[in-house]
Tab-separated table of C-alpha atoms in Angstrom:
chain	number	residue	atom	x	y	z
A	7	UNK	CA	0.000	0.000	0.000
A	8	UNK	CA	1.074	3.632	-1.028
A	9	UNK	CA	0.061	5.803	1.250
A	10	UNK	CA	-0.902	9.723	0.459
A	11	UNK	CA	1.963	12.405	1.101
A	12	UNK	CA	-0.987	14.795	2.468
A	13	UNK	CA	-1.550	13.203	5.515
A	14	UNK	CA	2.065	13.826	7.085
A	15	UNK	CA	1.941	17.266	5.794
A	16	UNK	CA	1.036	18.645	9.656
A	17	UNK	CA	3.036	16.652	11.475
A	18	UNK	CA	5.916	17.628	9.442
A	19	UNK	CA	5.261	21.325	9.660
A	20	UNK	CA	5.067	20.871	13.874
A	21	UNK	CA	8.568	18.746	13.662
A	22	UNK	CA	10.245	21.238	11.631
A	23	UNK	CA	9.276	24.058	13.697
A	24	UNK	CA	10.993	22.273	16.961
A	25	UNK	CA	13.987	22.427	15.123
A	26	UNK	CA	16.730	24.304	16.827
A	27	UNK	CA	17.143	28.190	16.645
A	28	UNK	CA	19.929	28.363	13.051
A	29	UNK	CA	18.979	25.209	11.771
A	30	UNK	CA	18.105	25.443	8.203
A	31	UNK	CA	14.576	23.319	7.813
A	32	UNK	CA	14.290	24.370	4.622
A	33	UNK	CA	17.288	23.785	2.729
A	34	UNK	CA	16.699	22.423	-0.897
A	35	UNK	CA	18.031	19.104	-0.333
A	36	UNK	CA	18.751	17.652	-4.580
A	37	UNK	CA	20.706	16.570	-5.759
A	38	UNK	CA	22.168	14.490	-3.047
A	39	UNK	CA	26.466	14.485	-3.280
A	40	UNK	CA	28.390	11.690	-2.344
A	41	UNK	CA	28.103	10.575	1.363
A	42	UNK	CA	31.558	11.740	3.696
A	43	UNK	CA	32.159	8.416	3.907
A	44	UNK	CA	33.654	7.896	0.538
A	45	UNK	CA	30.682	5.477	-0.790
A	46	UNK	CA	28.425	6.844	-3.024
A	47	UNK	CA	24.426	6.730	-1.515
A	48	UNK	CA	22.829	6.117	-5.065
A	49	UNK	CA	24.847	6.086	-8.430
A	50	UNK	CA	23.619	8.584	-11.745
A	51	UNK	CA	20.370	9.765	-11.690
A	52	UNK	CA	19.159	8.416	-8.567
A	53	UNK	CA	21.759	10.480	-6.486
A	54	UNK	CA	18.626	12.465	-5.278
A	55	UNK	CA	15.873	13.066	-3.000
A	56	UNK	CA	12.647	11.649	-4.419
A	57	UNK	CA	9.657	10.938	-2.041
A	58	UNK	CA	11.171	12.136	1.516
A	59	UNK	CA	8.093	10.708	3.733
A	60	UNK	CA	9.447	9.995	7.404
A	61	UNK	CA	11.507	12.899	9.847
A	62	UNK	CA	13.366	11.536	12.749
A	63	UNK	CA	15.579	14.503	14.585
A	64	UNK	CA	18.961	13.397	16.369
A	65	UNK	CA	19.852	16.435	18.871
A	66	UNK	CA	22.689	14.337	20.172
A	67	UNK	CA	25.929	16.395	20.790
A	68	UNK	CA	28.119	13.644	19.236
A	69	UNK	CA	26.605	13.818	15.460
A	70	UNK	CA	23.186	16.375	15.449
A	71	UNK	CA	21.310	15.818	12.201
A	72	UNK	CA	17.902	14.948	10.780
A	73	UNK	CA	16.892	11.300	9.319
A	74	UNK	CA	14.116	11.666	6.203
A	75	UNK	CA	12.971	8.100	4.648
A	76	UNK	CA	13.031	8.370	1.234
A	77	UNK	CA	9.911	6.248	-0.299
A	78	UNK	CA	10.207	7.187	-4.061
A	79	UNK	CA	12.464	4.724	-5.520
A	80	UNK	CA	9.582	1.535	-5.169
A	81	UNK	CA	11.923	-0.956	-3.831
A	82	UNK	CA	15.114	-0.082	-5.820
A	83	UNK	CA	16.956	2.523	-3.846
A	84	UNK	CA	14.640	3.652	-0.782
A	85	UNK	CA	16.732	4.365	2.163
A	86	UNK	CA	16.682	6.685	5.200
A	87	UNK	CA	19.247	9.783	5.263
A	88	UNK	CA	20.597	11.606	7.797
A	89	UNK	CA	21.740	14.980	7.089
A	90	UNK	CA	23.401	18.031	8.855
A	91	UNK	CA	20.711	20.716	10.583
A	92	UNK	CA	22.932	23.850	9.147
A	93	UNK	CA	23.398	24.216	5.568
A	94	UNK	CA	23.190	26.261	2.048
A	95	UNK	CA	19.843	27.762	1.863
A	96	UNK	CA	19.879	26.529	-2.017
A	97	UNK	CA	21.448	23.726	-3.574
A	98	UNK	CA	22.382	19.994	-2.300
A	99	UNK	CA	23.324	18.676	1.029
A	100	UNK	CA	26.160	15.994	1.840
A	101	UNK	CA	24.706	13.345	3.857
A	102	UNK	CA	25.984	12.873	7.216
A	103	UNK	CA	24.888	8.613	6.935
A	104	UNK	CA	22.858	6.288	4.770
A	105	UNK	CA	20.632	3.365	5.304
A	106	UNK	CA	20.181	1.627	2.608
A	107	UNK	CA	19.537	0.650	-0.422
A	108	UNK	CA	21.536	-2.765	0.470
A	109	UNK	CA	20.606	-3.695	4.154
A	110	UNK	CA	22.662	-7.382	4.059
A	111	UNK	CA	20.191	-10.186	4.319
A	112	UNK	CA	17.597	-9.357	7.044
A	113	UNK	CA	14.957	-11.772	7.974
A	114	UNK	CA	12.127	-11.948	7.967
A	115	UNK	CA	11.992	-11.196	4.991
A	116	UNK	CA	14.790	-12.455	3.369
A	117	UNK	CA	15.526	-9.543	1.383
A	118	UNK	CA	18.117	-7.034	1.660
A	119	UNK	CA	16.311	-3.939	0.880
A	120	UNK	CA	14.032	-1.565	2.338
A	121	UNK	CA	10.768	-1.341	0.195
A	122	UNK	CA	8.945	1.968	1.316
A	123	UNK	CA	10.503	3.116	4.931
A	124	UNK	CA	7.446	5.139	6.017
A	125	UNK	CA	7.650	6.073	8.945
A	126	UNK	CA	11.417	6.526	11.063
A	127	UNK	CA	11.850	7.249	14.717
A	128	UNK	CA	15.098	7.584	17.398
A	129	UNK	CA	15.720	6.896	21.166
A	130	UNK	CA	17.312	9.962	21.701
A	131	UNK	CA	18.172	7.610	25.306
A	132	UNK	CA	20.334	5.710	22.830
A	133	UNK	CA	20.586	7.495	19.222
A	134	UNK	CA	19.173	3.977	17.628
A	135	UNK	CA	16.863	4.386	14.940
A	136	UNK	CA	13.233	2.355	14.260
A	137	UNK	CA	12.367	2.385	10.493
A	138	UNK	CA	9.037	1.052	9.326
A	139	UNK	CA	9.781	-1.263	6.248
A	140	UNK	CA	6.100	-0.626	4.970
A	141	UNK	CA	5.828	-3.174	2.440
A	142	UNK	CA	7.758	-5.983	3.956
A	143	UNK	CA	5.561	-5.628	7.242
A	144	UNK	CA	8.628	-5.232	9.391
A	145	UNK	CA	10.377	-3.131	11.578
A	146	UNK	CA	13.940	-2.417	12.019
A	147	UNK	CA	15.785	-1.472	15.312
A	148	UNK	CA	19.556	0.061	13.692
A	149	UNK	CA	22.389	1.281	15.748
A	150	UNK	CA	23.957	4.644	15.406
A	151	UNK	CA	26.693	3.183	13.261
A	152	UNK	CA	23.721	1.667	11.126
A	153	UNK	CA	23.674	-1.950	12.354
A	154	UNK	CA	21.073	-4.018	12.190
A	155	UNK	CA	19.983	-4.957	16.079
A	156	UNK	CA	16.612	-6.323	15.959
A	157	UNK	CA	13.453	-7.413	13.781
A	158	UNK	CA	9.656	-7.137	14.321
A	159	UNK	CA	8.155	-9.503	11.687
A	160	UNK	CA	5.669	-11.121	14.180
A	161	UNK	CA	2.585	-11.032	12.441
A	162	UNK	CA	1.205	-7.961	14.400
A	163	UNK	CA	2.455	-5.355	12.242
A	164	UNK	CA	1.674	-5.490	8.125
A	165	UNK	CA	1.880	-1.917	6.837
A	166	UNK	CA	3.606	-0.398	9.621
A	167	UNK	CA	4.033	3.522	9.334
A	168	UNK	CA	4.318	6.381	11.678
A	169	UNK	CA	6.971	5.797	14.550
A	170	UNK	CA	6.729	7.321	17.964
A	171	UNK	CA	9.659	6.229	20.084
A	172	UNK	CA	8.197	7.165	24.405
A	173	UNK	CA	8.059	6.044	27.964
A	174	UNK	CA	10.375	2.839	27.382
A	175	UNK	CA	8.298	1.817	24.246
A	176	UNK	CA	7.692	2.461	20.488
A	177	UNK	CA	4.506	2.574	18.699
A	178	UNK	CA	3.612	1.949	14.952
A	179	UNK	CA	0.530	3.098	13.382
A	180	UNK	CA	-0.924	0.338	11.078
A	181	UNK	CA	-3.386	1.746	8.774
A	182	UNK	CA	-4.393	-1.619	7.399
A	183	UNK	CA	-5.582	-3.065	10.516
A	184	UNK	CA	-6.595	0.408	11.872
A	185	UNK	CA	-4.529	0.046	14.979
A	186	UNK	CA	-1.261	1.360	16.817
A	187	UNK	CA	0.898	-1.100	17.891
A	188	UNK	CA	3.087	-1.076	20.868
A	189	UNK	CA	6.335	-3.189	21.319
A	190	UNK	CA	9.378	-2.886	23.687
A	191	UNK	CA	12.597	-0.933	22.700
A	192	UNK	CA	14.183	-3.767	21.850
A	193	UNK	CA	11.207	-5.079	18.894
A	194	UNK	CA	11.349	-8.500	21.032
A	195	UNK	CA	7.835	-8.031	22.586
A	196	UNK	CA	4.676	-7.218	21.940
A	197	UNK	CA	2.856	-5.309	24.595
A	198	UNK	CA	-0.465	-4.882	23.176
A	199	UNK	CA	-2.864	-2.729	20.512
A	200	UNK	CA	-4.142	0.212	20.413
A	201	UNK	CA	-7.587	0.621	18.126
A	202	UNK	CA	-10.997	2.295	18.021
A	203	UNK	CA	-14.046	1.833	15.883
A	204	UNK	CA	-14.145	5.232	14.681
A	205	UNK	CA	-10.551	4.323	12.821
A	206	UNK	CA	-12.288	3.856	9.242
A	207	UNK	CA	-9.269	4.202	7.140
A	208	UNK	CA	-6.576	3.866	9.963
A	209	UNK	CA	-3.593	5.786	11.045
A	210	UNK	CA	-0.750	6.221	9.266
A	211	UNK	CA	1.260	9.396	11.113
A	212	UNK	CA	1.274	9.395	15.015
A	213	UNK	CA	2.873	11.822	17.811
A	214	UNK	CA	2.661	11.957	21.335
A	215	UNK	CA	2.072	15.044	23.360
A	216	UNK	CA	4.020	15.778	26.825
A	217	UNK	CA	1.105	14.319	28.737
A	218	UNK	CA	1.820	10.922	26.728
A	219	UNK	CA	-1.603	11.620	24.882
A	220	UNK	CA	-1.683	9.631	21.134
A	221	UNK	CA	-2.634	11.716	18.573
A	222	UNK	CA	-3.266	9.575	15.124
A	223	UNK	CA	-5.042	11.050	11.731
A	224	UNK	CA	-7.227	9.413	10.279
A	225	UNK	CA	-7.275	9.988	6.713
A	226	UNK	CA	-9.892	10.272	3.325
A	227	UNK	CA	-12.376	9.021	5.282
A	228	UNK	CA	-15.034	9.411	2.737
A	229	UNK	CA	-19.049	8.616	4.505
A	230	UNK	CA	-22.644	8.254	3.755
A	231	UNK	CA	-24.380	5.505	2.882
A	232	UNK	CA	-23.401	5.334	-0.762
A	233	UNK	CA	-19.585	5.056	0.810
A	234	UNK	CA	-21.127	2.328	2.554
A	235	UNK	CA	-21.363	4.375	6.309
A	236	UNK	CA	-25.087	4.705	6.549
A	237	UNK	CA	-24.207	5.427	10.365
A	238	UNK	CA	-23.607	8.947	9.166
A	239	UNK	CA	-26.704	9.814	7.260
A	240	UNK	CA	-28.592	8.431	10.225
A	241	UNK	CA	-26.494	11.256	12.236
A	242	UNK	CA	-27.186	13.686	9.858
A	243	UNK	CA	-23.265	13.962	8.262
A	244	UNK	CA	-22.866	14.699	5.042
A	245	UNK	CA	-21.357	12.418	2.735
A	246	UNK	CA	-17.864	13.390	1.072
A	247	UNK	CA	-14.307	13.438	2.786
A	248	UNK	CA	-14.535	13.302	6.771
A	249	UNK	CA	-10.636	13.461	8.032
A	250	UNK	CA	-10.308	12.900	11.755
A	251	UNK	CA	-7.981	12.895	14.419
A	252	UNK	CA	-8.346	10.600	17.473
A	253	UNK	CA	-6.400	11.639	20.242
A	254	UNK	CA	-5.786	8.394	23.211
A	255	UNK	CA	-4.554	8.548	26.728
A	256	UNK	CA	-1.139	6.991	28.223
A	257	UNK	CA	-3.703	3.682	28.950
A	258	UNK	CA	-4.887	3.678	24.900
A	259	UNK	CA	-8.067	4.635	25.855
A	260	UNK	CA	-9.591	7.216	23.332
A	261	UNK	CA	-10.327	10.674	24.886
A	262	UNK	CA	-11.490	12.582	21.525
A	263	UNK	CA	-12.857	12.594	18.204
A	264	UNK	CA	-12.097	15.783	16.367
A	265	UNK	CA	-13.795	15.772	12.564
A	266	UNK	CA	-14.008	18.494	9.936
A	267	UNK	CA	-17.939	18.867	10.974
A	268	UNK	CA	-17.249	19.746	14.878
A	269	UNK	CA	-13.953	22.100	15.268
A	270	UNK	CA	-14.764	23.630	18.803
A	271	UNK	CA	-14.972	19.904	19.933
């Protein structure tokens, strides 16, 4: 499953403005130069940006940066970048370090690429990085250096997106199953789901406010009967797109509903 840029197009703008005072957010990031490290990231034409999706910030004094997923490629070249906070207001950026395209043989899956990383997250406890591999229903636990640690594969993710790394625990938005699963830092356990009812296309961005409040989109929900909702012409809602946000508490219990047809709720 694709999912839409639109919906992350919020959350984004609220990450980039909590990026520290001098820190260029806006930098035109392609083309894409040769990583420090001497390898290329992507050879020719695909030395570039494409489809940045997921934003993970590093603050740590030992390498600052930000991480973007890059989605665009379809299973070719999609990687996650890291790149320096400062830079030239126009023109490219080098990368700082690169995950991806070749991961080494990771399984489950047995493959050795990353087929649409969308959604990223860090520890800033221990700098390691979560990246949802969308279409091979995993998730990935890397070191700083980029090394592989651990593998969620257990059946309880299968589009995994939106990464919120909090209280000694990471959660992963699943729009397909309409849920938010929680696991332990280190991907080994599963400690249970988060999911509503009035999920109708499911979440595929999350965040989590300082009161450890989950706040997940819901997007192009379309209702009405003829959308096959007939809960909403019995409520007297209008058929046509219905985004929502449903906002949880620290225990996953949902607190609010906020649609497009009640904004002082």
């Amino acid at each position: 499953m694709r999912s839409r840029p639109l919906a992350c197009l919020t959350l984004c703008v609220l990450f980039l403005a909590a990026l520290p005072a001098g820190a260029s957010a806006w930098s035109q990031l392609t083309p894409i130069v040769p990583s420090t490290s001497g390898s290329p990231w992507f050879s020719g034409s695909d030395n570039k940006i494409v489809y940045p999706k997921g934003l993970a910030l590093d603050t740590s004094s030992a390498s600052p940066g930000i991480w973007v997923s890059d989605v665009g490629h379809f299973n070719v070249l999609d990687g996650v970048i890291k790149f320096p906070l400062a830079g030239s207001p126009v023109g490219g950026s080098t990368p700082i370090q690169v995950i991806g395209p070749n991961l080494g043989q990771v399984s489950p899956p047995n493959t050795s690429k990353l087929d649409y990383p969308g959604g990223i997250g860090l520890d800033p406890a221990t700098n390691n990085l979560y990246i949802s591999d969308t279409q091979h229903g995993r998730v990935l636990r890397m070191s700083p250096a980029g090394q592989i640690l651990n593998v969620a594969a257990d059946g309880h993710v299968f589009h995994p997106h939106g990464i919120v790394v909090r209280n000694s625990r990471i959660y992963v938005a699943d729009p397909t199953q309409n849920t938010i699963e929680m696991y332990s830092l280190d991907l080994q356990t599963h400690l249970g789901t988060i999911s509503s009812l009035d999920f109708k296309t499911g979440p595929s961005e999350i965040a989590m406010d300082a009161a450890g409040n989950l706040w997940a989109p819901d997007e192009g929900y379309r209702g009405g009967a003829a959308n096959g909702h007939p809960e909403d012409d019995a409520a007297g809602v209008l058929p046509g797109d219905h985004g929502r946000v449903l906002v949880f508490n620290s225990a996953g219990t949902q607190t609010r509903l906020i649609t497009n047809t009640s904004f002082g709720q």
